[in-house]
mmCIF file of C-alpha atoms in Angstrom:
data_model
loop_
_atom_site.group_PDB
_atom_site.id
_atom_site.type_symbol
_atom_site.label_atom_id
_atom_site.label_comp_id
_atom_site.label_asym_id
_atom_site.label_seq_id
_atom_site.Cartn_x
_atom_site.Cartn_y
_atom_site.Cartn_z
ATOM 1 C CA UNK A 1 6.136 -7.572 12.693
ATOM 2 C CA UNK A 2 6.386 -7.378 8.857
ATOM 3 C CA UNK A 3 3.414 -5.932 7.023
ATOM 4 C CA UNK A 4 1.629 -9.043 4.581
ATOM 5 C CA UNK A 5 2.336 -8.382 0.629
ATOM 6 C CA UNK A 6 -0.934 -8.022 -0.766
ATOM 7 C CA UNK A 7 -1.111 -9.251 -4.149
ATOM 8 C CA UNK A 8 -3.766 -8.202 -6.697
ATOM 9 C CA UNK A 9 -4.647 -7.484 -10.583
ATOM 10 C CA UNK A 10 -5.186 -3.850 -12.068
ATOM 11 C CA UNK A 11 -8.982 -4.828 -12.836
ATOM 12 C CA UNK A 12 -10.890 -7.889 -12.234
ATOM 13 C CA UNK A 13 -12.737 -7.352 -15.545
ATOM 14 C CA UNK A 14 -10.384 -6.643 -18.466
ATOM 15 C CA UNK A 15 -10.984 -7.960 -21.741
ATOM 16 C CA UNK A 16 -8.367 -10.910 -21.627
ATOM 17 C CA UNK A 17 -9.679 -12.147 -17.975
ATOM 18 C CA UNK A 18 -12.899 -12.275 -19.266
ATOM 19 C CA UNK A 19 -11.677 -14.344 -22.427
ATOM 20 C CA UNK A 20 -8.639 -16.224 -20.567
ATOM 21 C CA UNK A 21 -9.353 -16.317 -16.747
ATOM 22 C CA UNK A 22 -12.183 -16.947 -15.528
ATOM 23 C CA UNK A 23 -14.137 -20.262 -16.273
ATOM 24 C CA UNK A 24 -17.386 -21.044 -18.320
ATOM 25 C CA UNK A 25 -20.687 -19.771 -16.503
ATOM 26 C CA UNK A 26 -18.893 -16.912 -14.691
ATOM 27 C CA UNK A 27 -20.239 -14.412 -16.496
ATOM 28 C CA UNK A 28 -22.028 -11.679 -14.170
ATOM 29 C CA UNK A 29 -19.913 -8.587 -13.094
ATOM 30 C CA UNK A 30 -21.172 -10.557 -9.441
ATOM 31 C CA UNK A 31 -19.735 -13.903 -10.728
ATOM 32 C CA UNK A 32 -16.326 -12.399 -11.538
ATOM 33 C CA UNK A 33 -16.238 -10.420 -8.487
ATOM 34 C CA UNK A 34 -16.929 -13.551 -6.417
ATOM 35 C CA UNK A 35 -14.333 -15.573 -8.003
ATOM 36 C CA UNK A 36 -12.028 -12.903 -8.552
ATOM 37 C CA UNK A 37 -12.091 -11.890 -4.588
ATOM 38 C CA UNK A 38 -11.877 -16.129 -3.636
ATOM 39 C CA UNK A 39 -8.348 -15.615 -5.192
ATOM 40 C CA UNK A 40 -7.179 -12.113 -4.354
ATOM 41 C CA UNK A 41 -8.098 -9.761 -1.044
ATOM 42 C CA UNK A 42 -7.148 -6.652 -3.003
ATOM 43 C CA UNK A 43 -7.933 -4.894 -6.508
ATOM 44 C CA UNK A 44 -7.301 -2.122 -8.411
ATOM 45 C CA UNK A 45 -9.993 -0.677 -10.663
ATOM 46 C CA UNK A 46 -8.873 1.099 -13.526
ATOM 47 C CA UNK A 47 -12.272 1.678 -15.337
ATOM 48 C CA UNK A 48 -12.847 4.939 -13.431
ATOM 49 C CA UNK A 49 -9.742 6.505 -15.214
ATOM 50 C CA UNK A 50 -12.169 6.562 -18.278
ATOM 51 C CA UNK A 51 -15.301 7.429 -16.943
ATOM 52 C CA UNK A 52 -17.014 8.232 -13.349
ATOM 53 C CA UNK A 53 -18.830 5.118 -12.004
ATOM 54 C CA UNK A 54 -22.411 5.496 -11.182
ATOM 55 C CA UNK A 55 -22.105 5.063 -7.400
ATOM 56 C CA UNK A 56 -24.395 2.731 -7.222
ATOM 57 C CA UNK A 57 -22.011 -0.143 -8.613
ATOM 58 C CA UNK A 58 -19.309 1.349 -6.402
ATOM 59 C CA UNK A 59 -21.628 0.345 -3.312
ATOM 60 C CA UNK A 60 -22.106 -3.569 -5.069
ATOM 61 C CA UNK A 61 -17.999 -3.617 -5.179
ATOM 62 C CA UNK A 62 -18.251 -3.073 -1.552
ATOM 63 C CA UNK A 63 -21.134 -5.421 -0.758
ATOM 64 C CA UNK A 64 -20.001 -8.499 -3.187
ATOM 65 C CA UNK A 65 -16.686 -8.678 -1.578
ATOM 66 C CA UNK A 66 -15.346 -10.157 1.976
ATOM 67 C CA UNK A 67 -15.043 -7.579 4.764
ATOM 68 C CA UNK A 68 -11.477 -8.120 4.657
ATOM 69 C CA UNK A 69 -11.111 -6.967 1.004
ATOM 70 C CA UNK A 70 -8.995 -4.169 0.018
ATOM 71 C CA UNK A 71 -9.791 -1.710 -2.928
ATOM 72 C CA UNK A 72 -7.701 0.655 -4.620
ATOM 73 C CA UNK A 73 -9.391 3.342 -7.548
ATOM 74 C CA UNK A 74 -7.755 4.918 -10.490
ATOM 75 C CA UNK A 75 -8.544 9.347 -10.912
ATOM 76 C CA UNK A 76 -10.046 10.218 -13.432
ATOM 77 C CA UNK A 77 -8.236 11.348 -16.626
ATOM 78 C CA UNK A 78 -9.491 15.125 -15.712
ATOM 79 C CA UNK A 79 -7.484 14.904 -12.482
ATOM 80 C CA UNK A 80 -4.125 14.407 -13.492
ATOM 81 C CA UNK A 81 -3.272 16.169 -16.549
ATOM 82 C CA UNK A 82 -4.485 14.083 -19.304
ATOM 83 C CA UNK A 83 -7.498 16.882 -19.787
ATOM 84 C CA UNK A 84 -7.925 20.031 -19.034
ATOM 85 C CA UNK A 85 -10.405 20.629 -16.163
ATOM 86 C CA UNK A 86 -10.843 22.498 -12.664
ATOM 87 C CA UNK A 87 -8.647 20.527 -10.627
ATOM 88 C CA UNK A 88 -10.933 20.570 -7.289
ATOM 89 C CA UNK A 89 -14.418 20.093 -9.219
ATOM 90 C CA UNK A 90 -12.701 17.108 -10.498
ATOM 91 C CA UNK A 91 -11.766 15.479 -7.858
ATOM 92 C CA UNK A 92 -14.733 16.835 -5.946
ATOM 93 C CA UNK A 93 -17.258 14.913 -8.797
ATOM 94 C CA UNK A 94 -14.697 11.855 -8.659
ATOM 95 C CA UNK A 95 -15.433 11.291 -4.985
ATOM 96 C CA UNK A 96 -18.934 11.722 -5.329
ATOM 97 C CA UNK A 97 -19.065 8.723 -7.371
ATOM 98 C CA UNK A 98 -16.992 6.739 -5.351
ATOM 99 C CA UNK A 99 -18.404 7.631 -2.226
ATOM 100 C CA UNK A 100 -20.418 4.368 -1.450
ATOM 101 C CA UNK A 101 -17.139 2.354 -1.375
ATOM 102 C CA UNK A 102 -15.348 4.944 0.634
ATOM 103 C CA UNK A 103 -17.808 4.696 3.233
ATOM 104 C CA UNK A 104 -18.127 0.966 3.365
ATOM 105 C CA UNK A 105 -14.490 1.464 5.006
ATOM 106 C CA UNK A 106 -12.864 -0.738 1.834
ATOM 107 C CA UNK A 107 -11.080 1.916 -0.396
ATOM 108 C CA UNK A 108 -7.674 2.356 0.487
ATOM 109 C CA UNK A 109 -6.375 4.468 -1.985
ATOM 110 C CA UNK A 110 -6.617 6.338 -5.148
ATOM 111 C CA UNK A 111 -4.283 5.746 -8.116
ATOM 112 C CA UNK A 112 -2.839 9.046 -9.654
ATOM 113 C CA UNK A 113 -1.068 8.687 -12.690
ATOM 114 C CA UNK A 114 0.039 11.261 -13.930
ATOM 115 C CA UNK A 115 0.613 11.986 -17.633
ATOM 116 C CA UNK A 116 3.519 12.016 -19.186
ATOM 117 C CA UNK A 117 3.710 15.984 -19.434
ATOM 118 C CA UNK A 118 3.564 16.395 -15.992
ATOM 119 C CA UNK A 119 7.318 16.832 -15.647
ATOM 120 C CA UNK A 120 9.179 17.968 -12.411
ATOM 121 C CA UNK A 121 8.663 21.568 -11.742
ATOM 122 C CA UNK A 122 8.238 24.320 -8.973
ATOM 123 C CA UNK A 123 4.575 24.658 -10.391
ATOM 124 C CA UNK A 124 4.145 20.704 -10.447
ATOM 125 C CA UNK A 125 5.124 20.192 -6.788
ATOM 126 C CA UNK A 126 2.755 23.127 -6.004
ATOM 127 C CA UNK A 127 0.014 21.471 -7.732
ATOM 128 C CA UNK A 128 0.665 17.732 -5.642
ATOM 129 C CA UNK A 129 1.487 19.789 -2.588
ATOM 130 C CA UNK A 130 -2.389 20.445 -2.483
ATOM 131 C CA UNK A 131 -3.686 16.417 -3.295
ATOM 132 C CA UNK A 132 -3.806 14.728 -0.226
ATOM 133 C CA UNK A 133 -6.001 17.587 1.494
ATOM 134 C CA UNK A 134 -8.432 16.897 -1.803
ATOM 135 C CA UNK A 135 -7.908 12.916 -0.873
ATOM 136 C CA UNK A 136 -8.048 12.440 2.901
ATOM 137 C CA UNK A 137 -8.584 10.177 4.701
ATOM 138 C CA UNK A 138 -7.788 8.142 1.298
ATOM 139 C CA UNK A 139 -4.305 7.328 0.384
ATOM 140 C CA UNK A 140 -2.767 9.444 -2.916
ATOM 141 C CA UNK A 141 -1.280 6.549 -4.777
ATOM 142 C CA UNK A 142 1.521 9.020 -6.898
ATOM 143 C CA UNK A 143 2.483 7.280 -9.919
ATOM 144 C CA UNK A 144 4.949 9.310 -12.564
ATOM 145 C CA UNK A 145 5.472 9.053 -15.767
ATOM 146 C CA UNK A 146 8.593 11.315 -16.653
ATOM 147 C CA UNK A 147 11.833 10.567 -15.641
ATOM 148 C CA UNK A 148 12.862 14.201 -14.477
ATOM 149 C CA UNK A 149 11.411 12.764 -10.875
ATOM 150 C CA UNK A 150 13.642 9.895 -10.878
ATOM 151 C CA UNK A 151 16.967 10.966 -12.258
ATOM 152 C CA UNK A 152 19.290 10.172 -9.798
ATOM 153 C CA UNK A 153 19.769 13.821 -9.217
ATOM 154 C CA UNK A 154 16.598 14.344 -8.305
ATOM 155 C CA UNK A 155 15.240 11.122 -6.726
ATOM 156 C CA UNK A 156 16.086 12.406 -2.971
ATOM 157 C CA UNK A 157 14.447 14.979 -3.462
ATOM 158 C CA UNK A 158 11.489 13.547 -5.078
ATOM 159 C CA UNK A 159 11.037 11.036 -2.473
ATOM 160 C CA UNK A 160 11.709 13.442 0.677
ATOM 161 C CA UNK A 161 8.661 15.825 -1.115
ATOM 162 C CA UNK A 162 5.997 13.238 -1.417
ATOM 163 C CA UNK A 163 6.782 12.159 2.542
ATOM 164 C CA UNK A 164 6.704 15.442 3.886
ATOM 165 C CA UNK A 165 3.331 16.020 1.779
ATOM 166 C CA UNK A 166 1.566 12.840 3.292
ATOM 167 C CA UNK A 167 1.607 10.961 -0.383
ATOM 168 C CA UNK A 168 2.311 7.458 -1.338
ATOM 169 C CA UNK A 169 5.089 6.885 -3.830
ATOM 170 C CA UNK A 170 3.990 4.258 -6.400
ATOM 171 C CA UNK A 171 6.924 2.058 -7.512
ATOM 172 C CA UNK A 172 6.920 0.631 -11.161
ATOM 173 C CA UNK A 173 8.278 -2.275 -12.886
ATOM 174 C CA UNK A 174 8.211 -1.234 -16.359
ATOM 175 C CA UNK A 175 10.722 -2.153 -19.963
ATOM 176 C CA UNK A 176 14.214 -1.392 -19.416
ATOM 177 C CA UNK A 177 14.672 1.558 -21.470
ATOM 178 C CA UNK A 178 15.429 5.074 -21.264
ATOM 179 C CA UNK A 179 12.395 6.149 -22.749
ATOM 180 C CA UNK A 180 11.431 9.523 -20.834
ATOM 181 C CA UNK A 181 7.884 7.972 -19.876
ATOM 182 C CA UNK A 182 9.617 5.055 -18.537
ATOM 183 C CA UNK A 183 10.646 5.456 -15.305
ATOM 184 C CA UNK A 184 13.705 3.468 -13.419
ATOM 185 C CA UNK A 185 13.043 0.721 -10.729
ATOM 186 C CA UNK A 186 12.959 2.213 -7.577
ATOM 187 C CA UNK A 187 11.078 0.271 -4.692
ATOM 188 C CA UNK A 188 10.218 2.887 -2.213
ATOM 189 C CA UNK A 189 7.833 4.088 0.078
ATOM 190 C CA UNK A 190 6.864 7.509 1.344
ATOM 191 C CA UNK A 191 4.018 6.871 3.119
ATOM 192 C CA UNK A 192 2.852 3.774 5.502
ATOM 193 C CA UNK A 193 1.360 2.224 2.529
ATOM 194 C CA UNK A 194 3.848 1.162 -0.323
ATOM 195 C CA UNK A 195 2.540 0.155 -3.833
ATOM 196 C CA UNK A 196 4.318 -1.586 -6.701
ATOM 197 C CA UNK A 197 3.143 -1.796 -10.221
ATOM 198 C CA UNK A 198 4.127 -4.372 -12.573
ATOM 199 C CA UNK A 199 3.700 -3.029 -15.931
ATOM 200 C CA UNK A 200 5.202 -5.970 -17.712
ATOM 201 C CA UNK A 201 8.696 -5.439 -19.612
ATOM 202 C CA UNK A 202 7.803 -5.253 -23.644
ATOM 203 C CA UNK A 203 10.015 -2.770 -25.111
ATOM 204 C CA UNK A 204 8.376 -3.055 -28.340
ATOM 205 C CA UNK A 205 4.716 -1.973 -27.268
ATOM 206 C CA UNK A 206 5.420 0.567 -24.698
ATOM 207 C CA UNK A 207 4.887 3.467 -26.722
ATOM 208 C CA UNK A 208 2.401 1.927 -29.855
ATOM 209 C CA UNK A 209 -0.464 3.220 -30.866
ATOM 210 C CA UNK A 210 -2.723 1.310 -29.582
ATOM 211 C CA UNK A 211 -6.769 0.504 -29.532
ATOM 212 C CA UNK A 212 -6.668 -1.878 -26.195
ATOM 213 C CA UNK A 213 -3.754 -1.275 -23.215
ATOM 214 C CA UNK A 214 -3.419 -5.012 -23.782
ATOM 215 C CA UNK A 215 -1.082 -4.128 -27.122
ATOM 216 C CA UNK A 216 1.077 -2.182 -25.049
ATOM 217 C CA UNK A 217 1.435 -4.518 -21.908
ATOM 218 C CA UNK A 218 1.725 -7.659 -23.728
ATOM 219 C CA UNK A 219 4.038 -9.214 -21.055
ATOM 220 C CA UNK A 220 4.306 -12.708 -19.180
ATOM 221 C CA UNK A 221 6.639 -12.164 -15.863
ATOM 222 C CA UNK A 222 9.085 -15.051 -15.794
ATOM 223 C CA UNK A 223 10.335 -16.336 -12.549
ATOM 224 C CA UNK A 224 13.576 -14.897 -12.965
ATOM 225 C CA UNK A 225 12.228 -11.478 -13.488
ATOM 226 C CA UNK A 226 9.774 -11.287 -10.694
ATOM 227 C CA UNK A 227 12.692 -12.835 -8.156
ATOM 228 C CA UNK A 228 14.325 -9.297 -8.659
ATOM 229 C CA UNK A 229 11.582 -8.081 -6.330
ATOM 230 C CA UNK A 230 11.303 -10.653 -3.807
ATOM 231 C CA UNK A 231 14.133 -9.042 -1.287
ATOM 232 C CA UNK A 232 12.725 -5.783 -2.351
ATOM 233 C CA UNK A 233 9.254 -6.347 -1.100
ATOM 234 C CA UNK A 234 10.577 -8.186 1.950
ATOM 235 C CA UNK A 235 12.036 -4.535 3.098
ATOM 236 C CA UNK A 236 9.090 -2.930 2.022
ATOM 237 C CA UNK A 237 7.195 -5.186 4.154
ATOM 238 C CA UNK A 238 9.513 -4.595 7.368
ATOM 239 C CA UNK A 239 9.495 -0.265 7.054
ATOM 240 C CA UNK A 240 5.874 0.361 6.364
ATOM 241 C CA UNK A 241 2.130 -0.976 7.534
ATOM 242 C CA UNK A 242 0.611 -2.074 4.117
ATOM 243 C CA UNK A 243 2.643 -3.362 1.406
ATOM 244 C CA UNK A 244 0.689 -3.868 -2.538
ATOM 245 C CA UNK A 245 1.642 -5.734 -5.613
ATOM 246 C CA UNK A 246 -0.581 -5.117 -8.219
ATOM 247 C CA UNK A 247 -0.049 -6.680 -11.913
ATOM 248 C CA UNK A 248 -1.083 -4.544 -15.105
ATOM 249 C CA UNK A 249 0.308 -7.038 -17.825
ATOM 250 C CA UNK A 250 -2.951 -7.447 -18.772
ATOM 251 C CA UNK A 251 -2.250 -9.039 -21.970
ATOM 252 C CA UNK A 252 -4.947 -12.464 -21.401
ATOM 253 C CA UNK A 253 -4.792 -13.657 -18.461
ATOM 254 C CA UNK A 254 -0.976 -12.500 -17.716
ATOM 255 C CA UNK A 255 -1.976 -10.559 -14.650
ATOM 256 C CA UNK A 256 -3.039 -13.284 -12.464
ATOM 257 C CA UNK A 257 -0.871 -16.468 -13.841
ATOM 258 C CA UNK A 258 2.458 -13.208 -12.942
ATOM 259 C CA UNK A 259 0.549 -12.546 -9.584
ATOM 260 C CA UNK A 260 0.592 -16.688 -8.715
ATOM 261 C CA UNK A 261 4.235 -16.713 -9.843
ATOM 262 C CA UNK A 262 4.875 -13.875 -7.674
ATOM 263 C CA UNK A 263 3.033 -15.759 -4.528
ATOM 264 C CA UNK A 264 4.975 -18.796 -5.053
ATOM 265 C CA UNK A 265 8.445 -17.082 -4.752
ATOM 266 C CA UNK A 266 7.217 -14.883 -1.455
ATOM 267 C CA UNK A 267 6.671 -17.920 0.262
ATOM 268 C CA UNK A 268 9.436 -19.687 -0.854
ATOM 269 C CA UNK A 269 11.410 -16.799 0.832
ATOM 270 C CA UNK A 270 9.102 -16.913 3.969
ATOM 271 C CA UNK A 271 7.800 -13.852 3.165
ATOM 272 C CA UNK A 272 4.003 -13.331 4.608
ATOM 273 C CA UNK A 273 1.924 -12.641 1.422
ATOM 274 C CA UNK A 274 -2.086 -13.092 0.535
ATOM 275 C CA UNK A 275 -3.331 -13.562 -2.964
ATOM 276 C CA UNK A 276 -2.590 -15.441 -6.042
ATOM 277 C CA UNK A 277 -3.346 -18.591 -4.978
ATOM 278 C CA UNK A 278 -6.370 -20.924 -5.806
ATOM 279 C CA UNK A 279 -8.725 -21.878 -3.735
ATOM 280 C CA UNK A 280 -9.403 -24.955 -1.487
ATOM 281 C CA UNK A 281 -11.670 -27.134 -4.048
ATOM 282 C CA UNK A 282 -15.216 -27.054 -2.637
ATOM 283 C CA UNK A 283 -16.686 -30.183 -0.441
ATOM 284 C CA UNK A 284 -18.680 -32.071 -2.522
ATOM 285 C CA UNK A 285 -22.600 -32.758 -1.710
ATOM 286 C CA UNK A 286 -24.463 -35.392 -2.138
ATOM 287 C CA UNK A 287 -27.354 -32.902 -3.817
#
């Protein structure tokens, strides 16, 4: 049997959801959660890239959602190469602070992305060769951004490296262009769990300088463009055990209206997917 497509957001609190997304009088971090998870059954949070959570709202994530829900964590920026710091005491501290959700059984994985100076190397490979022993039992959700692991040269060996080490290969949708921190389209998986991110396709903002990541992934999926991965996930689903689309246009409320797009063309091709789709309206009382 084919694994479901989970479909998610990368956040369920960004700036444009907040402004764009959810309604009037939802306003609580527990009113967004609530609504966010009535619509979704996975997330990925993205705020921890920035800072470590107190681990007391990492335990409320866990208790304000369904037991069915799925979450996914970004590392922190000390853990993969965008500061200088002791690479275990990093990711030592990070799951400290994450602990609570780990041990409510609802963390799946843990997003790595790396910077874009982590380029493919004897001493790089090393340094991933020793992640998923720092991770266990989570997943290590390997996201790159330089195209030395993808050339086509390389990508076999790439790939075979991250399955032999017991880490997840994330696949991106990102601009078409041959930027070197843009990496090619390559739906694969390396580990029983395969995860897609959909960056959005703006040429023009990739690489701005920008205050908010909502400059640089200023991106509405159309139909046509998100159709390209409807096959694609389908054989995803049939080779591995989980199978997660998770949207990062988060221009507004991009992420989600992509992520119900997405939805509609999964079932259209009969392919089992959860997420991105509104709720049954509530019964109405008489009180």
């Amino acid at each position: 049997m084919s694994a479901t497509v989970r479909i998610g957001t990368c956040s369920f609190a960004d700036e444009g959801l907040l402004k764009a997304w959810y309604p009037k009088g939802v306003s609580t971090s527990k009113a967004r959660l609530a609504y966010y998870a009535e619509r979704f059954d996975t997330v990925e949070i993205d705020s921890t890239y920035y800072r470590l959570p107190d681990p007391a709202d990492t335990g409320r994530w866990a208790q304000r959602t369904p037991p069915e829900f799925v979450f996914h964590v970004k590392a922190h920026k000390t853990m993969t190469h965008h500061e200088e710091a002791d690479l275990e005491q990093a990711f030592g501290e990070f799951r400290v602070s994450i602990a609570p959700l780990e041990l409510s059984g609802k963390l799946r994985g843990v997003l790595l992305q790396y910077h874009p100076r982590f380029v493919k190397s004897a001493e790089a490979k090393a340094e991933l060769a020793g992640v998923h022993a720092l991770l266990e039992p989570l997943v290590p959700l390997v996201e790159f951004r330089h195209r030395s692991w993808l050339e086509e040269d390389e990508r076999a060996d790439t790939l075979a490296f991250l399955e032999e080490r017991g880490l997840a290969y994330v696949s991106v949708d990102a601009p078409p262009t041959r930027a070197s921190n843009v990496l090619p389209r390559v739906p694969a998986a390396t580990a029983p769990v395969a995860y897609v991110r959909f960056h959005g396709r703006n040429v023009k903002t990739w690489n701005i300088k920008a205050e908010r990541s909502s400059d640089r992934f200023n991106w509405m999926y159309s139909e046509e463009e998100l159709t390209e991965w409807v096959e694609e996930l389908g054989r995803l689903a049939s080779e591995v055990d989980e199978v997660y689309a998770m949207f990062n246009n988060n221009r507004d409320d991009f992420a989600p209206r992509s992520a119900q797009v997405l939805r509609g063309l999964l079932d259209e091709a009969g392919i089992a997917a959860s997420g991105g789709i509104e709720p049954p309206p509530r019964e109405p009382t008489l009180f």
